[in-house]
Short mmCIF file of C-alpha atoms in Angstrom, two decimals:
data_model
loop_
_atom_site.label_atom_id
_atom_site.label_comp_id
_atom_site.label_asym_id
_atom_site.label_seq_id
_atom_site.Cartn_x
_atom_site.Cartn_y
_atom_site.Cartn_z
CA UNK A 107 77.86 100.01 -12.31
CA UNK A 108 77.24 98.74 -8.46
CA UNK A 109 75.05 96.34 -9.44
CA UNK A 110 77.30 94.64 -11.42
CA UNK A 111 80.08 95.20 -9.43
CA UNK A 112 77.92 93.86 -6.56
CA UNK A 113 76.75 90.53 -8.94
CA UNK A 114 80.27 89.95 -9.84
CA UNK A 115 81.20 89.69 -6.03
CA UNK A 116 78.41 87.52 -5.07
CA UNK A 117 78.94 85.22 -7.85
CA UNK A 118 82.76 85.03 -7.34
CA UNK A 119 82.04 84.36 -3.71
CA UNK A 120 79.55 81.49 -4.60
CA UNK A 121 81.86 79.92 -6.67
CA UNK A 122 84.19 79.52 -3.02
CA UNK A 123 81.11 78.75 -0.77
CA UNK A 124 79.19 75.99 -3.03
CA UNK A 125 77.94 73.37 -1.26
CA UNK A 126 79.25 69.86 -1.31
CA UNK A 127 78.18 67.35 -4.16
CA UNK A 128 77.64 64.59 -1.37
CA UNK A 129 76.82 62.21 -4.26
CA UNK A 130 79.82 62.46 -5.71
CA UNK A 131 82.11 62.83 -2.86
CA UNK A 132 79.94 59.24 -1.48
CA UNK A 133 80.55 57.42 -4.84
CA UNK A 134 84.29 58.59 -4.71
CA UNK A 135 85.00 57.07 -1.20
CA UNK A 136 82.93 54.02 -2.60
CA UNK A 137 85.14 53.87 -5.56
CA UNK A 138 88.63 52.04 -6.45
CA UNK A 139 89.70 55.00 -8.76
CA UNK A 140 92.78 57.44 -8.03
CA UNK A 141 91.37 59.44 -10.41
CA UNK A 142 88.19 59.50 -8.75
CA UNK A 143 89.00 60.16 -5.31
CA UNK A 144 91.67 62.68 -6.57
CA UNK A 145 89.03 64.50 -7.92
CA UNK A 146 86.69 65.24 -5.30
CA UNK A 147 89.69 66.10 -2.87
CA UNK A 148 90.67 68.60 -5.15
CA UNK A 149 87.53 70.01 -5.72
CA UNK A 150 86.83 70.29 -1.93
CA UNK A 151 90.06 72.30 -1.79
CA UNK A 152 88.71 75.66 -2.81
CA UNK A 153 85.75 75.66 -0.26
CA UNK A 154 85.30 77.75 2.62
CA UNK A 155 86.82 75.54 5.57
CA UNK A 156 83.52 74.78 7.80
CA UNK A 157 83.28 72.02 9.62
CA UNK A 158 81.39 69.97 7.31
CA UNK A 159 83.99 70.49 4.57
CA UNK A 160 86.64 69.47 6.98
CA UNK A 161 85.11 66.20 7.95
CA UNK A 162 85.13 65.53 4.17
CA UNK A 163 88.18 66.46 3.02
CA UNK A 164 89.62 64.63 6.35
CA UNK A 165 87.64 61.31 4.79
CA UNK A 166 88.58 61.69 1.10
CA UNK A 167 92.76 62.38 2.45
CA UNK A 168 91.79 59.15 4.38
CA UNK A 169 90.80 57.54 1.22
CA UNK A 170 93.47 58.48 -1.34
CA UNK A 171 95.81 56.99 0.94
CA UNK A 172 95.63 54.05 -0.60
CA UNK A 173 96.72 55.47 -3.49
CA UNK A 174 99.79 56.42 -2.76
CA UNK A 175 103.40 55.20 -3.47
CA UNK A 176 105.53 54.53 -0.59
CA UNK A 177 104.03 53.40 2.97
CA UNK A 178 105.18 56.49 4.19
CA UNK A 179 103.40 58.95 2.21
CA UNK A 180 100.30 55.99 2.60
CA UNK A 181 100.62 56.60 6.40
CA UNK A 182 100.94 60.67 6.45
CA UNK A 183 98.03 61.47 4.38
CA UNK A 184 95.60 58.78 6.13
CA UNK A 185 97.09 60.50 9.51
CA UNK A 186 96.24 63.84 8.15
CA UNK A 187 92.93 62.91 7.56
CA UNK A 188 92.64 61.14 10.59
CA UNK A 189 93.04 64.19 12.51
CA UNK A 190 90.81 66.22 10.33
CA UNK A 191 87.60 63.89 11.05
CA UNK A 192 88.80 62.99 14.29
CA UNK A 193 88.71 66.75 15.42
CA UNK A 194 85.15 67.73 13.60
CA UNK A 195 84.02 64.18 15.42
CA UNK A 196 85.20 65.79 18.50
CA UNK A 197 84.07 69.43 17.88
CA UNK A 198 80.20 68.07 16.55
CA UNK A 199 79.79 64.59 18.32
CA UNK A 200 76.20 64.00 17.71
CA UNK A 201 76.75 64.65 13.72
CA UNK A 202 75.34 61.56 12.54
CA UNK A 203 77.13 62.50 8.74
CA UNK A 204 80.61 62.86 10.17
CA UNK A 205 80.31 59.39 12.11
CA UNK A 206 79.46 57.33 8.74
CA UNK A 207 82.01 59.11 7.32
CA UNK A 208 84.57 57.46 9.85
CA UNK A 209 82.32 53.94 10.03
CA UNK A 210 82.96 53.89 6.64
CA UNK A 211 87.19 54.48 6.50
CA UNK A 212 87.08 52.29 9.57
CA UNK A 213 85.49 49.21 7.99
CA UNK A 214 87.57 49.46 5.04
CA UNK A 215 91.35 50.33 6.98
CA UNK A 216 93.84 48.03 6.93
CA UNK A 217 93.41 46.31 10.13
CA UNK A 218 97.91 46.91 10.45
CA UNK A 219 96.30 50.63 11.43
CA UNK A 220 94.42 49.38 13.93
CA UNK A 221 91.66 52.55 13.38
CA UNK A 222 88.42 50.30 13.92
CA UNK A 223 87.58 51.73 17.67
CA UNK A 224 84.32 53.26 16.84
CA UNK A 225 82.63 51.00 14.86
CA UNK A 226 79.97 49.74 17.15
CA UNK A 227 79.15 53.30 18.38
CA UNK A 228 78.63 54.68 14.87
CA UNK A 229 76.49 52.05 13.77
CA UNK A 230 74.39 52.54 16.64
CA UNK A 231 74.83 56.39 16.40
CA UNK A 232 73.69 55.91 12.53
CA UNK A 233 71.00 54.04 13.01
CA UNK A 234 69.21 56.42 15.94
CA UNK A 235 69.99 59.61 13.86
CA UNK A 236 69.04 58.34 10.86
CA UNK A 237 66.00 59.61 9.88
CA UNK A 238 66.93 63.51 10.83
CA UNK A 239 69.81 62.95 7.82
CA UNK A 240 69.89 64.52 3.80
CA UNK A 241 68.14 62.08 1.39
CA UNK A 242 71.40 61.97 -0.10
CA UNK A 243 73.51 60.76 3.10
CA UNK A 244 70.68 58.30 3.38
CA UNK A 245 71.25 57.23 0.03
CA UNK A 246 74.93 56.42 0.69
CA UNK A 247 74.09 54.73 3.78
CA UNK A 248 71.38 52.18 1.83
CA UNK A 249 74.01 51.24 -0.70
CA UNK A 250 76.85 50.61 2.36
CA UNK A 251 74.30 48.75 4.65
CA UNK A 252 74.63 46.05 2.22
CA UNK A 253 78.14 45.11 2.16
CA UNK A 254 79.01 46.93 5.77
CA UNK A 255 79.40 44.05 8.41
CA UNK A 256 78.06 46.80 11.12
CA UNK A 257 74.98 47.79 8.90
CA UNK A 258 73.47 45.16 7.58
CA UNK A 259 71.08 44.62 10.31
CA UNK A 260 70.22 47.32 11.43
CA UNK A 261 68.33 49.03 8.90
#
């Protein structure tokens, strides 16, 4: 009985702790869907808050913006995010992950929200780390290279 008791736990816990599906969450912020984006973001909602899944979540609030109605609400969730990969860009400033993450968002910003500061430095922050990176960051980085103005050349 406290071995299953014991499995139960660790399972329940897993289900809280599982790891992100950087695939998905990549083709998400890649993506023009509501539906899309809305579903990563709410899947990233149940995980333990690490750094990692902060810097995510900050980019996918970031991204489903966009999708909302009134410039207001457009403005408070992109600020929310903002701060959320700001601060994990801040707290881990030689993550090579978290600084696509906010290349990416800053290429594609409206330029009326004048985030596009760090562009330069996280291309050349991407390109230096970007052999020590997941196959499947490197992935998402191939397929933006092509249409990112900051990428293209330097891979």
């Amino acid at each position: 009985m406290k071995y299953l008791l014991l499995i139960l736990v660790s399972a329940l816990s897993l289900s809280t702790y599982s790891q992100l599906d950087r695939k998905a969450i990549y083709a998400a912020l890649a993506s023009e869907s509501k539906e899309t984006v809305q579903k990563q973001l709410d899947g990233i909602q149940n995980m333990k808050e690490t750094p990692e899944v902060k810097a995510f979540k900050g980019a996918l609030q970031m991204k489903a913006a966009q999708f909302q109605k009134t410039a207001k609400e457009k403005l408070n969730l992109f600020n929310m995010g903002k701060k959320a990969l700001e601060s994990e860009i801040k707290s881990n400033d030689g993550n090579v992950e978290y600084r696509f993450l906010r290349l990416l968002i800053q290429e594609n910003a409206p330029k009326q929200l004048k985030y596009d500061g760090n562009i330069e430095e996280d291309a050349l922050s991407i390109v230096s780390g970007y052999s020590k990176l997941k196959e499947s960051t490197k992935a998402a980085i191939e397929s933006y290279a092509k249409k990112s103005a900051s990428l293209k050349n330097l891979l």
